[in-house]
PDB file of C-alpha atoms in Angstrom:
ATOM      1  CA  MET G   1       2.107   0.689 -26.436  1.00  0.00           C
ATOM      2  CA  LEU G   2       0.146   1.017 -23.209  1.00  0.00           C
ATOM      3  CA  SER G   3      -0.369   4.124 -21.114  1.00  0.00           C
ATOM      4  CA  ILE G   4      -1.366   3.679 -17.462  1.00  0.00           C
ATOM      5  CA  LYS G   5      -2.711   6.649 -15.512  1.00  0.00           C
ATOM      6  CA  GLU G   6      -3.297   6.231 -11.788  1.00  0.00           C
ATOM      7  CA  LYS G   7      -6.028   8.055  -9.877  1.00  0.00           C
ATOM      8  CA  VAL G   8      -6.292   7.751  -6.094  1.00  0.00           C
ATOM      9  CA  TYR G   9      -9.464   8.430  -4.114  1.00  0.00           C
ATOM     10  CA  ASN G  10     -10.220   8.261  -0.408  1.00  0.00           C
ATOM     11  CA  THR G  11     -13.777   7.278   0.447  1.00  0.00           C
ATOM     12  CA  GLU G  12     -15.877   8.555   3.328  1.00  0.00           C
ATOM     13  CA  SER G  13     -15.087   5.318   5.177  1.00  0.00           C
ATOM     14  CA  ASP G  14     -11.358   6.142   4.845  1.00  0.00           C
ATOM     15  CA  GLU G  15     -10.720   3.469   2.214  1.00  0.00           C
ATOM     16  CA  THR G  16      -8.185   4.176  -0.532  1.00  0.00           C
ATOM     17  CA  VAL G  17      -9.372   3.306  -4.033  1.00  0.00           C
ATOM     18  CA  ILE G  18      -6.894   3.239  -6.902  1.00  0.00           C
ATOM     19  CA  ILE G  19      -8.230   3.524 -10.436  1.00  0.00           C
ATOM     20  CA  LEU G  20      -5.892   2.519 -13.231  1.00  0.00           C
ATOM     21  CA  VAL G  21      -6.940   4.121 -16.506  1.00  0.00           C
ATOM     22  CA  LEU G  22      -5.465   2.246 -19.455  1.00  0.00           C
ATOM     23  CA  THR G  23      -5.007   3.529 -22.987  1.00  0.00           C
ATOM     24  CA  GLY G  24      -3.637   1.466 -25.855  1.00  0.00           C
ATOM     25  CA  ARG G  25      -3.304  -2.259 -26.338  1.00  0.00           C
ATOM     26  CA  LEU G  26      -3.326  -4.764 -23.480  1.00  0.00           C
ATOM     27  CA  ASP G  27      -1.529  -7.635 -25.154  1.00  0.00           C
ATOM     28  CA  ILE G  28       1.509  -9.886 -24.941  1.00  0.00           C
ATOM     29  CA  THR G  29       3.866  -6.926 -25.350  1.00  0.00           C
ATOM     30  CA  THR G  30       2.278  -4.763 -22.611  1.00  0.00           C
ATOM     31  CA  ALA G  31       0.661  -7.193 -20.138  1.00  0.00           C
ATOM     32  CA  TRP G  32       3.858  -7.493 -18.054  1.00  0.00           C
ATOM     33  CA  GLN G  33       3.977  -3.701 -17.609  1.00  0.00           C
ATOM     34  CA  PHE G  34       0.352  -3.679 -16.474  1.00  0.00           C
ATOM     35  CA  LYS G  35       0.875  -6.625 -14.095  1.00  0.00           C
ATOM     36  CA  LEU G  36       3.831  -4.863 -12.443  1.00  0.00           C
ATOM     37  CA  ARG G  37       1.725  -1.733 -11.956  1.00  0.00           C
ATOM     38  CA  LEU G  38      -1.130  -3.800 -10.490  1.00  0.00           C
ATOM     39  CA  ASP G  39       1.305  -5.422  -8.045  1.00  0.00           C
ATOM     40  CA  GLU G  40       2.500  -1.972  -6.944  1.00  0.00           C
ATOM     41  CA  CYS G  41      -1.094  -0.857  -6.422  1.00  0.00           C
ATOM     42  CA  THR G  42      -2.017  -3.863  -4.296  1.00  0.00           C
ATOM     43  CA  ASN G  43       0.814  -2.869  -1.964  1.00  0.00           C
ATOM     44  CA  LYS G  44      -0.935   0.499  -1.473  1.00  0.00           C
ATOM     45  CA  SER G  45      -4.620  -0.457  -1.501  1.00  0.00           C
ATOM     46  CA  ARG G  46      -6.948  -3.418  -1.553  1.00  0.00           C
ATOM     47  CA  ARG G  47      -9.523  -1.540  -3.651  1.00  0.00           C
ATOM     48  CA  ILE G  48      -8.491  -1.515  -7.302  1.00  0.00           C
ATOM     49  CA  PHE G  49     -10.615  -0.430 -10.261  1.00  0.00           C
ATOM     50  CA  VAL G  50      -9.390  -0.797 -13.843  1.00  0.00           C
ATOM     51  CA  ASN G  51     -10.847   1.567 -16.435  1.00  0.00           C
ATOM     52  CA  LEU G  52     -10.553   0.017 -19.915  1.00  0.00           C
ATOM     53  CA  GLU G  53     -12.231   2.806 -21.864  1.00  0.00           C
ATOM     54  CA  GLY G  54      -9.068   3.487 -23.877  1.00  0.00           C
ATOM     55  CA  VAL G  55      -8.202  -0.160 -24.561  1.00  0.00           C
ATOM     56  CA  HIS G  56      -9.342  -1.087 -28.057  1.00  0.00           C
ATOM     57  CA  PHE G  57      -7.522  -4.439 -28.134  1.00  0.00           C
ATOM     58  CA  ILE G  58      -6.958  -7.082 -25.484  1.00  0.00           C
ATOM     59  CA  ASP G  59      -5.568 -10.598 -25.939  1.00  0.00           C
ATOM     60  CA  SER G  60      -5.188 -13.642 -23.698  1.00  0.00           C
ATOM     61  CA  SER G  61      -2.050 -12.200 -22.064  1.00  0.00           C
ATOM     62  CA  GLY G  62      -3.996  -9.075 -21.169  1.00  0.00           C
ATOM     63  CA  LEU G  63      -6.828 -11.146 -19.707  1.00  0.00           C
ATOM     64  CA  THR G  64      -4.294 -13.198 -17.744  1.00  0.00           C
ATOM     65  CA  SER G  65      -2.801 -10.044 -16.213  1.00  0.00           C
ATOM     66  CA  LEU G  66      -6.296  -8.930 -15.166  1.00  0.00           C
ATOM     67  CA  VAL G  67      -6.990 -12.333 -13.602  1.00  0.00           C
ATOM     68  CA  ALA G  68      -3.680 -12.191 -11.718  1.00  0.00           C
ATOM     69  CA  GLY G  69      -4.565  -8.742 -10.377  1.00  0.00           C
ATOM     70  CA  MET G  70      -8.010  -9.910  -9.319  1.00  0.00           C
ATOM     71  CA  ARG G  71      -6.528 -12.919  -7.505  1.00  0.00           C
ATOM     72  CA  ASN G  72      -4.020 -10.741  -5.657  1.00  0.00           C
ATOM     73  CA  VAL G  73      -6.774  -8.402  -4.510  1.00  0.00           C
ATOM     74  CA  ASP G  74      -8.981 -11.359  -3.542  1.00  0.00           C
ATOM     75  CA  LYS G  75      -6.171 -12.654  -1.295  1.00  0.00           C
ATOM     76  CA  LEU G  76      -6.338  -9.320   0.530  1.00  0.00           C
ATOM     77  CA  LYS G  77     -10.138  -9.665   0.787  1.00  0.00           C
ATOM     78  CA  GLY G  78     -10.361  -6.534  -1.325  1.00  0.00           C
ATOM     79  CA  THR G  79     -12.342  -5.266  -4.295  1.00  0.00           C
ATOM     80  CA  PHE G  80     -11.284  -5.559  -7.929  1.00  0.00           C
ATOM     81  CA  ARG G  81     -13.627  -4.020 -10.496  1.00  0.00           C
ATOM     82  CA  ILE G  82     -13.346  -3.379 -14.203  1.00  0.00           C
ATOM     83  CA  CYS G  83     -15.228  -0.465 -15.705  1.00  0.00           C
ATOM     84  CA  ASN G  84     -15.768   1.393 -18.965  1.00  0.00           C
ATOM     85  CA  ILE G  85     -14.808  -1.539 -21.187  1.00  0.00           C
ATOM     86  CA  HIS G  86     -14.375  -0.307 -24.739  1.00  0.00           C
ATOM     87  CA  PRO G  87     -16.902  -1.984 -27.078  1.00  0.00           C
ATOM     88  CA  ASP G  88     -14.111  -3.498 -29.205  1.00  0.00           C
ATOM     89  CA  ALA G  89     -12.561  -5.148 -26.127  1.00  0.00           C
ATOM     90  CA  LYS G  90     -15.900  -6.142 -24.591  1.00  0.00           C
ATOM     91  CA  LEU G  91     -16.349  -8.886 -27.181  1.00  0.00           C
ATOM     92  CA  VAL G  92     -13.208 -10.643 -25.884  1.00  0.00           C
ATOM     93  CA  PHE G  93     -14.687 -10.722 -22.367  1.00  0.00           C
ATOM     94  CA  GLU G  94     -17.960 -12.143 -23.674  1.00  0.00           C
ATOM     95  CA  VAL G  95     -16.436 -14.778 -25.991  1.00  0.00           C
ATOM     96  CA  THR G  96     -14.096 -16.048 -23.261  1.00  0.00           C
ATOM     97  CA  MET G  97     -16.878 -15.782 -20.656  1.00  0.00           C
ATOM     98  CA  MET G  98     -14.597 -13.598 -18.556  1.00  0.00           C
ATOM     99  CA  ASP G  99     -17.545 -11.236 -18.199  1.00  0.00           C
ATOM    100  CA  THR G 100     -18.854 -13.794 -15.676  1.00  0.00           C
ATOM    101  CA  VAL G 101     -15.540 -13.926 -13.784  1.00  0.00           C
ATOM    102  CA  PHE G 102     -14.901 -10.230 -13.232  1.00  0.00           C
ATOM    103  CA  GLU G 103     -17.020  -7.661 -11.477  1.00  0.00           C
ATOM    104  CA  ILE G 104     -17.721  -5.352 -14.416  1.00  0.00           C
ATOM    105  CA  CYS G 105     -19.326  -1.905 -14.166  1.00  0.00           C
ATOM    106  CA  GLU G 106     -20.399   0.408 -16.963  1.00  0.00           C
ATOM    107  CA  THR G 107     -18.777   3.506 -15.406  1.00  0.00           C
ATOM    108  CA  GLU G 108     -16.401   4.521 -12.619  1.00  0.00           C
ATOM    109  CA  GLU G 109     -19.367   6.075 -10.813  1.00  0.00           C
ATOM    110  CA  GLU G 110     -21.178   2.732 -10.880  1.00  0.00           C
ATOM    111  CA  ALA G 111     -18.048   0.999  -9.541  1.00  0.00           C
ATOM    112  CA  PHE G 112     -18.011   3.387  -6.575  1.00  0.00           C
ATOM    113  CA  ALA G 113     -21.761   3.038  -5.982  1.00  0.00           C
ATOM    114  CA  ILE G 114     -21.528  -0.687  -5.193  1.00  0.00           C
ATOM    115  CA  PRO G 115     -20.603  -1.293  -1.534  1.00  0.00           C
ATOM    116  CA  PHE G 116     -17.194  -2.877  -0.894  1.00  0.00           C
TER     117      PHE G 116
END
């Protein structure tokens, strides 16, 4: 089961930032749901942050959905950042070296502090 909460912010420079806050497992059974939501978000904004604080488990399907989202945002010359990775899920990023592929921030505040 995966819960996806969407938060929308408008920056001082009139940019819309969408933060998707995930809770649950990001795996083969839920990755499609997440990918669909990411696709919807890229139709509304080219600044997408994904908060993984509530994701204790992620598998290769989950990583693939994140990569697909990042590629879609990159095509729009946008910003795709991952923040608040749960320690249990962080190991997957490190072992697969995906921590070198994604722009990863410790907190949402840090994600906002980096210029677009």
